[in-house]
């Protein structure tokens, strides 16, 4: 961190008249690799030093007390005069944001040692070494001629973050991350492609190898899929990141930003699945992915749902202030325990296993979920065939009564939990041909 940069920001804030503020200063180092097939097409390294500055303005309209806010992004190359003008403009704009009054976060404390240690997992290697290791893992499974990786990008970043506000918060941490994307292509039969992204917070290159292997097999199957599944109701099995999307409903509905405006009726102690649960109960833990939240709130893992009962409300400082709750910070990661049913048993009897959607979405307001099927496997009790096309449509409010989770687990982007979930009686829009 450059002390002069922070000093320049603080001086410009003072001259602009901004008395309430939050500064999030970041220095991000990155190493980046770009591949065409297995050939390295481009590599680059960069360092970006910048800050996000939010200014706040107190004002009243009649008897209503407000605290407006506006944020700007500043670079270390900006002059103090440039920043001063930007902050004046932001302060003016904040006067039009009529949020009910709240106080900025002013708590103290330390994040859990486990979270701090996790953020340092990639600190013992250079970024160049890290990208090299993940590139080796990425192409280790690319050994076939008919199905292969046609392009890939790998990024390793190390971010140093300093959070400072006018109420006394002063927190810093360093965080490493590896992420990227690749496209698998199969030229046997139909010429098809599958896009896949990935993200890691440690050197678990074996997980990437497994993901590449699965995507290559998926792409080969997609090339063989010619028809959509017949329209009807199915026992649907979802896996991978789609399991995370199912759980996201409960994480979002218990966020204080959903509860304060009454978009959600969840309250501590409520049964998030309702009273008619015939199969498995939801258990969820919020997982801290950084030592401090965007507001400088110390982060730790927190139990969210236990056997279907909501254990806490979570969220940032503003809505916690309105609801008179403890601010927990905003969480991106969560964990669910393994289920009770092995995948092999889950696949006894007819099912539709959807392994790739064009875009699977969960509407956290209505509970509706759905997506267009790119690849699924239809098992009628005798044979298992790849299918493509059509879509699934359902409601978690109905599906949650009969959820079944696999005993096998997965570690997906910002999610640890069952590898698969089975949903009963899900409507599928598909082929109407006999």
C-alpha positions as a printed Julia matrix, in Angstrom:
434×3 Matrix{Float64}:
   0.0     0.0     0.0
   1.14    3.51   -0.78
   0.7     5.76    2.24
   0.73    8.82    0.01
  -2.33    7.51   -1.88
  -4.41    7.14    1.3
  -3.18   10.5     2.59
  -4.12   12.11   -0.71
  -7.63   10.64   -0.49
  -8.1    11.78    3.11
  -6.89   15.28    2.31
  -9.2    15.53   -0.72
 -12.15   14.3     1.36
 -11.51   16.97    3.97
 -11.29   19.75    1.38
 -14.44   18.54   -0.39
 -16.46   18.87    2.82
 -17.16   15.12    3.2
 -17.18   14.32    6.91
 -18.59   10.79    6.67
 -16.86    8.32    4.38
 -15.57    4.83    3.77
 -12.41    4.05    1.79
 -11.58    0.62    0.43
  -8.05    0.73   -0.97
  -6.87   -2.29   -2.98
  -3.68   -3.34   -4.66
  -4.24   -6.29   -6.96
  -1.34   -8.18   -8.5
  -2.21  -10.69  -11.2
  -0.64  -13.22  -13.54
  -2.74  -14.17  -16.56
  -2.42  -16.9   -19.19
  -4.44  -17.15  -22.44
  -4.4   -20.37  -24.48
  -5.53  -21.38  -27.96
  -5.72  -25.18  -27.77
  -2.61  -26.1   -25.78
  -0.51  -23.24  -27.13
   0.11  -20.23  -24.92
  -1.21  -17.32  -26.98
  -0.55  -14.51  -24.49
   0.63  -13.98  -20.93
   0.73  -10.83  -18.89
   1.27   -9.55  -15.39
  -0.16   -6.39  -13.93
  -0.64   -4.46  -10.73
  -3.64   -2.21  -10.21
  -3.77    0.21   -7.29
  -7.11    1.91   -6.74
  -9.71    2.79   -4.14
 -13.47    2.79   -3.87
 -14.59    5.84   -1.87
 -18.14    6.21   -0.55
 -19.22    9.57    0.86
 -22.29    9.99    3.05
 -24.51   13.01    3.62
 -26.87   13.6     6.55
 -30.0    15.61    5.81
 -33.66   15.82    6.76
 -36.92   16.11    4.86
 -39.56   17.22    7.3
 -39.41   14.77   10.18
 -37.57   12.12    8.17
 -33.83   11.89    8.88
 -31.81   10.54    5.97
 -28.31    9.36    5.2
 -27.56    9.44    1.49
 -24.48    7.93   -0.11
 -22.6     7.93   -3.39
 -19.47    6.02   -4.41
 -16.64    6.8    -6.81
 -13.59    4.86   -7.98
 -10.23    6.62   -7.87
  -6.82    5.58   -9.24
  -3.46    6.29   -7.66
  -2.59    8.33  -10.76
  -5.29   10.93  -10.02
  -4.25   14.28   -8.63
  -5.62   15.53   -5.35
  -7.55   18.23   -7.21
  -9.23   15.62   -9.44
 -10.26   13.55   -6.42
 -11.47   16.61   -4.56
 -13.84   17.48   -7.42
 -15.07   13.88   -7.67
 -15.85   13.81   -3.95
 -17.72   17.13   -4.15
 -19.83   15.75   -7.0
 -20.47   12.53   -5.06
 -21.47   14.48   -1.96
 -23.96   16.47   -4.04
 -25.37   13.26   -5.52
 -25.68   11.71   -2.04
 -28.18   14.43   -1.19
 -30.69   12.8    -3.56
 -30.46    9.35   -1.94
 -33.16    9.33    0.74
 -32.25    6.26    2.77
 -33.54    6.3     6.35
 -30.78    7.4     8.71
 -28.28    4.85   10.03
 -24.84    5.01   11.57
 -21.71    3.75    9.87
 -20.2     0.56   11.23
 -17.92    1.35   14.16
 -17.32   -2.07   15.69
 -14.04   -3.66   16.59
 -12.8    -7.23   16.85
 -10.82   -9.79   14.94
 -11.93  -12.26   12.27
 -11.72  -15.95   13.1
  -8.13  -17.32   12.84
  -9.34  -20.04   10.45
 -10.59  -17.43    7.97
  -7.32  -15.48    8.17
  -5.33  -18.67    7.61
  -7.51  -19.66    4.65
  -6.89  -16.3     2.97
  -3.13  -17.0     3.08
  -3.25  -20.41    1.36
  -1.82  -19.11   -1.9
   0.79  -16.85   -0.33
   3.75  -19.27   -0.36
   4.1   -19.36   -4.17
   4.59  -16.69   -6.81
   1.64  -15.89   -9.06
   3.61  -17.2   -12.05
   4.18  -20.54  -10.29
   0.5   -20.78   -9.41
  -0.73  -20.19  -12.96
   1.83  -22.7   -14.25
   0.59  -25.41  -11.87
  -3.03  -24.83  -12.83
  -2.17  -24.79  -16.54
  -0.53  -28.22  -16.15
  -3.61  -29.52  -14.36
  -5.97  -27.97  -16.92
  -4.41  -29.79  -19.87
  -3.52  -33.06  -18.09
  -6.89  -34.57  -19.08
  -6.84  -33.16  -22.62
  -5.59  -36.33  -24.34
  -8.24  -37.19  -26.95
  -8.53  -36.16  -30.6
 -12.3   -35.9   -30.97
 -12.91  -33.93  -27.77
 -10.47  -31.3   -26.52
 -10.03  -27.86  -24.99
 -10.1   -25.27  -27.76
  -9.32  -22.26  -25.52
  -8.67  -21.38  -21.91
  -7.83  -18.48  -19.61
  -6.21  -18.69  -16.17
  -5.85  -15.84  -13.67
  -4.02  -15.83  -10.34
  -4.54  -12.76   -8.18
  -3.24  -11.51   -4.86
  -5.23   -8.64   -3.42
  -4.2    -6.47   -0.49
  -7.2    -4.63    0.93
  -7.32   -1.72    3.43
 -10.71   -0.58    4.75
 -10.98    2.76    6.57
 -14.03    4.76    7.59
 -14.81    7.98    9.45
 -16.19    6.06   12.45
 -12.9     4.43   13.37
 -12.8     1.23   11.31
  -9.27    0.42   10.13
  -8.85   -3.15    8.83
  -6.48   -4.83    6.37
  -6.01   -8.28    4.85
  -4.42  -10.09    1.92
  -6.29  -12.63   -0.2
  -5.15  -14.99   -2.97
  -7.39  -16.5    -5.62
  -7.15  -18.56   -8.81
  -9.91  -18.48  -11.37
 -10.49  -18.9   -15.06
 -12.55  -20.47  -17.81
 -12.2   -22.93  -20.65
 -14.17  -24.15  -23.66
 -14.36  -27.86  -24.53
 -15.16  -28.87  -28.11
 -16.23  -32.17  -29.67
 -16.0   -32.64  -33.43
 -17.29  -36.22  -33.61
 -20.84  -36.12  -34.99
 -22.22  -32.68  -34.18
 -19.62  -29.98  -33.63
 -20.49  -28.68  -30.15
 -18.83  -26.63  -27.42
 -19.23  -26.4   -23.64
 -18.18  -23.35  -21.62
 -17.02  -23.84  -18.03
 -15.57  -21.54  -15.38
 -13.69  -22.45  -12.2
 -12.32  -20.79   -9.06
 -10.0   -21.98   -6.28
  -8.66  -20.52   -3.05
  -5.91  -23.09   -2.59
  -3.61  -25.32   -4.68
  -6.19  -28.07   -5.22
  -5.26  -28.74   -8.84
  -6.84  -32.22   -8.68
 -10.27  -30.63   -8.42
  -9.6   -28.77  -11.67
  -8.44  -31.98  -13.38
 -11.67  -33.69  -12.32
 -13.76  -30.76  -13.6
 -11.99  -30.8   -16.98
 -12.48  -34.57  -17.27
 -16.19  -34.26  -16.5
 -16.68  -31.39  -18.96
 -14.89  -33.3   -21.76
 -17.12  -36.32  -21.17
 -20.16  -34.04  -21.02
 -19.23  -32.4   -24.34
 -18.84  -35.78  -26.05
 -22.27  -36.79  -24.79
 -23.74  -33.48  -25.98
 -22.49  -34.25  -29.5
 -24.48  -37.49  -29.4
 -27.68  -35.94  -28.04
 -30.19  -35.42  -30.83
 -33.63  -35.06  -29.25
 -35.32  -33.33  -26.35
 -36.83  -35.35  -23.51
 -40.57  -36.02  -23.84
 -42.7   -33.39  -22.12
 -44.01  -34.4   -18.71
 -43.2   -34.61  -15.01
 -39.91  -36.15  -13.92
 -37.82  -37.0   -10.94
 -35.01  -34.56  -11.73
 -31.41  -34.85  -10.51
 -29.25  -31.72  -10.48
 -25.51  -31.65   -9.77
 -22.52  -29.3    -9.71
 -23.17  -25.57   -9.37
 -26.93  -26.11   -9.72
 -27.03  -27.6    -6.21
 -25.59  -24.33   -4.93
 -28.33  -22.45   -6.77
 -31.02  -24.43   -4.96
 -29.52  -23.53   -1.57
 -29.17  -19.88   -2.63
 -32.91  -19.43   -2.07
 -32.52  -19.89    1.69
 -29.38  -17.75    1.91
 -31.02  -14.87    0.04
 -34.34  -15.04    1.9
 -32.57  -14.76    5.27
 -30.56  -11.7     4.19
 -31.61   -8.57    6.1
 -31.73   -6.61    2.82
 -34.64   -8.9     1.81
 -36.33   -8.85    5.21
 -36.35   -5.1     5.95
 -38.37   -4.18    2.81
 -40.6    -7.24    3.5
 -39.6    -9.14    0.37
 -39.03  -12.1     2.7
 -41.01  -13.22    5.75
 -38.16  -15.29    7.23
 -37.49  -14.72   10.93
 -35.14  -16.41   13.39
 -36.73  -19.68   14.51
 -39.01  -20.07   11.5
 -39.15  -23.32    9.52
 -37.66  -22.39    6.15
 -39.12  -25.51    4.47
 -42.62  -25.3     5.87
 -44.49  -27.98    7.8
 -44.94  -30.69    5.17
 -41.39  -32.02    4.78
 -41.38  -35.73    3.87
 -37.68  -36.17    3.06
 -34.48  -34.35    4.13
 -34.23  -31.19    6.21
 -32.04  -28.24    5.15
 -28.8   -27.54    7.06
 -26.62  -24.6     6.03
 -23.56  -22.76    7.3
 -22.41  -19.38    5.99
 -18.69  -19.58    5.15
 -16.45  -16.54    5.41
 -14.31  -16.16    2.29
 -12.43  -13.02    3.42
 -11.3   -11.89    6.9
 -13.29   -8.64    6.76
 -16.46   -7.65    4.92
 -16.61   -4.68    2.55
 -17.5    -2.51    5.58
 -14.67   -3.84    7.79
 -16.86   -6.24    9.78
 -14.78   -9.18   11.11
 -15.95  -12.36    9.38
 -16.44  -15.87   10.72
 -18.42  -18.95    9.78
 -22.0   -18.84   11.08
 -24.69  -21.5    11.31
 -27.65  -20.35    9.21
 -30.14  -23.23    9.14
 -30.31  -26.25   11.47
 -32.73  -29.04   10.55
 -34.89  -26.56    8.67
 -34.95  -23.91   11.43
 -33.46  -20.47   10.7
 -30.75  -19.67   13.25
 -29.91  -16.06   12.32
 -30.45  -13.14    9.99
 -27.37  -11.97    8.13
 -26.27   -8.93    6.19
 -24.43   -5.65    6.16
 -24.45   -2.74    8.58
 -27.24   -0.59    7.11
 -30.07   -3.12    7.26
 -28.81   -4.55   10.54
 -29.12   -1.04   12.0
 -32.71   -0.74   10.77
 -33.66   -4.17   12.18
 -31.66   -3.75   15.42
 -29.63   -6.87   14.63
 -25.93   -7.65   14.8
 -24.26   -6.86   11.45
 -22.6   -10.04   10.19
 -21.17   -8.77    6.91
 -22.24  -10.04    3.5
 -21.44  -13.68    2.72
 -20.71  -15.2    -0.68
 -19.88  -18.75    0.41
 -21.9   -21.43    2.18
 -21.69  -25.08    3.14
 -24.21  -27.89    3.48
 -23.56  -31.36    4.91
 -23.63  -34.54    2.86
 -27.01  -36.15    2.33
 -28.16  -39.64    3.24
 -28.53  -41.28   -0.17
 -25.65  -42.57   -2.35
 -25.81  -41.39   -5.97
 -26.12  -45.01   -7.08
 -29.33  -45.37   -5.06
 -30.58  -41.97   -6.2
 -30.39  -43.25   -9.75
 -32.55  -46.32   -9.17
 -35.76  -45.96  -11.12
 -36.55  -43.52  -13.95
 -35.04  -40.03  -13.75
 -33.87  -37.05  -15.77
 -30.36  -35.96  -14.76
 -29.62  -32.46  -16.05
 -25.88  -31.82  -16.13
 -25.77  -28.61  -18.18
 -28.19  -25.73  -18.66
 -27.87  -22.74  -20.94
 -28.78  -20.65  -17.86
 -30.27  -22.09  -14.66
 -31.87  -19.5   -12.4
 -33.53  -19.39   -9.0
 -35.93  -16.49   -8.42
 -35.44  -15.7    -4.74
 -38.62  -13.59   -4.66
 -41.05  -16.23   -5.93
 -39.09  -19.45   -5.42
 -39.49  -20.31   -9.09
 -36.55  -22.07  -10.73
 -35.91  -23.14  -14.29
 -33.56  -23.31  -17.2
 -33.11  -24.49  -20.78
 -31.55  -27.95  -21.01
 -28.28  -28.2   -22.93
 -27.51  -31.74  -21.83
 -29.36  -34.25  -19.7
 -29.44  -38.02  -19.32
 -32.85  -39.67  -19.49
 -33.19  -43.05  -17.78
 -36.47  -44.87  -18.39
 -35.69  -47.84  -16.15
 -33.81  -49.74  -18.86
 -31.54  -47.46  -20.87
 -29.8   -44.14  -20.26
 -29.61  -41.77  -23.25
 -28.3   -38.21  -23.71
 -30.95  -35.59  -24.58
 -30.85  -31.88  -25.35
 -33.46  -29.13  -25.63
 -36.57  -28.36  -23.66
 -36.55  -26.82  -20.2
 -37.41  -27.54  -16.6
 -39.74  -25.36  -14.53
 -40.54  -25.73  -10.86
 -41.04  -24.08   -7.5
 -38.79  -24.61   -4.5
 -41.88  -24.07   -2.33
 -43.16  -27.43   -3.61
 -39.85  -29.18   -4.25
 -38.51  -28.5    -0.73
 -41.01  -30.96    0.74
 -39.22  -33.89   -0.91
 -35.57  -32.91   -1.32
 -33.02  -35.74   -1.38
 -29.29  -34.97   -1.18
 -26.45  -37.23   -2.23
 -24.0   -38.77    0.23
 -21.21  -37.82   -2.19
 -19.96  -34.23   -1.83
 -18.38  -31.54   -3.98
 -16.34  -28.38   -3.58
 -17.67  -25.91   -6.12
 -17.07  -22.18   -6.46
 -17.85  -20.71   -3.0
 -19.88  -23.82   -2.1
 -19.22  -27.08   -0.28
 -21.99  -29.62   -0.07
 -23.81  -32.54   -1.67
 -22.74  -33.42   -5.2
 -26.37  -33.82   -6.3
 -29.94  -33.1    -5.28
 -33.06  -34.97   -6.41
 -36.31  -33.04   -6.96
 -39.64  -34.84   -7.29
 -42.36  -34.13   -9.87
 -40.64  -31.36  -11.79
 -42.35  -30.22  -14.98
 -40.32  -30.53  -18.18
 -41.26  -28.77  -21.4
 -39.89  -31.04  -24.11
 -40.77  -33.08  -27.16
 -44.44  -33.86  -27.82
 -43.71  -36.54  -30.43
 -44.69  -40.07  -29.6
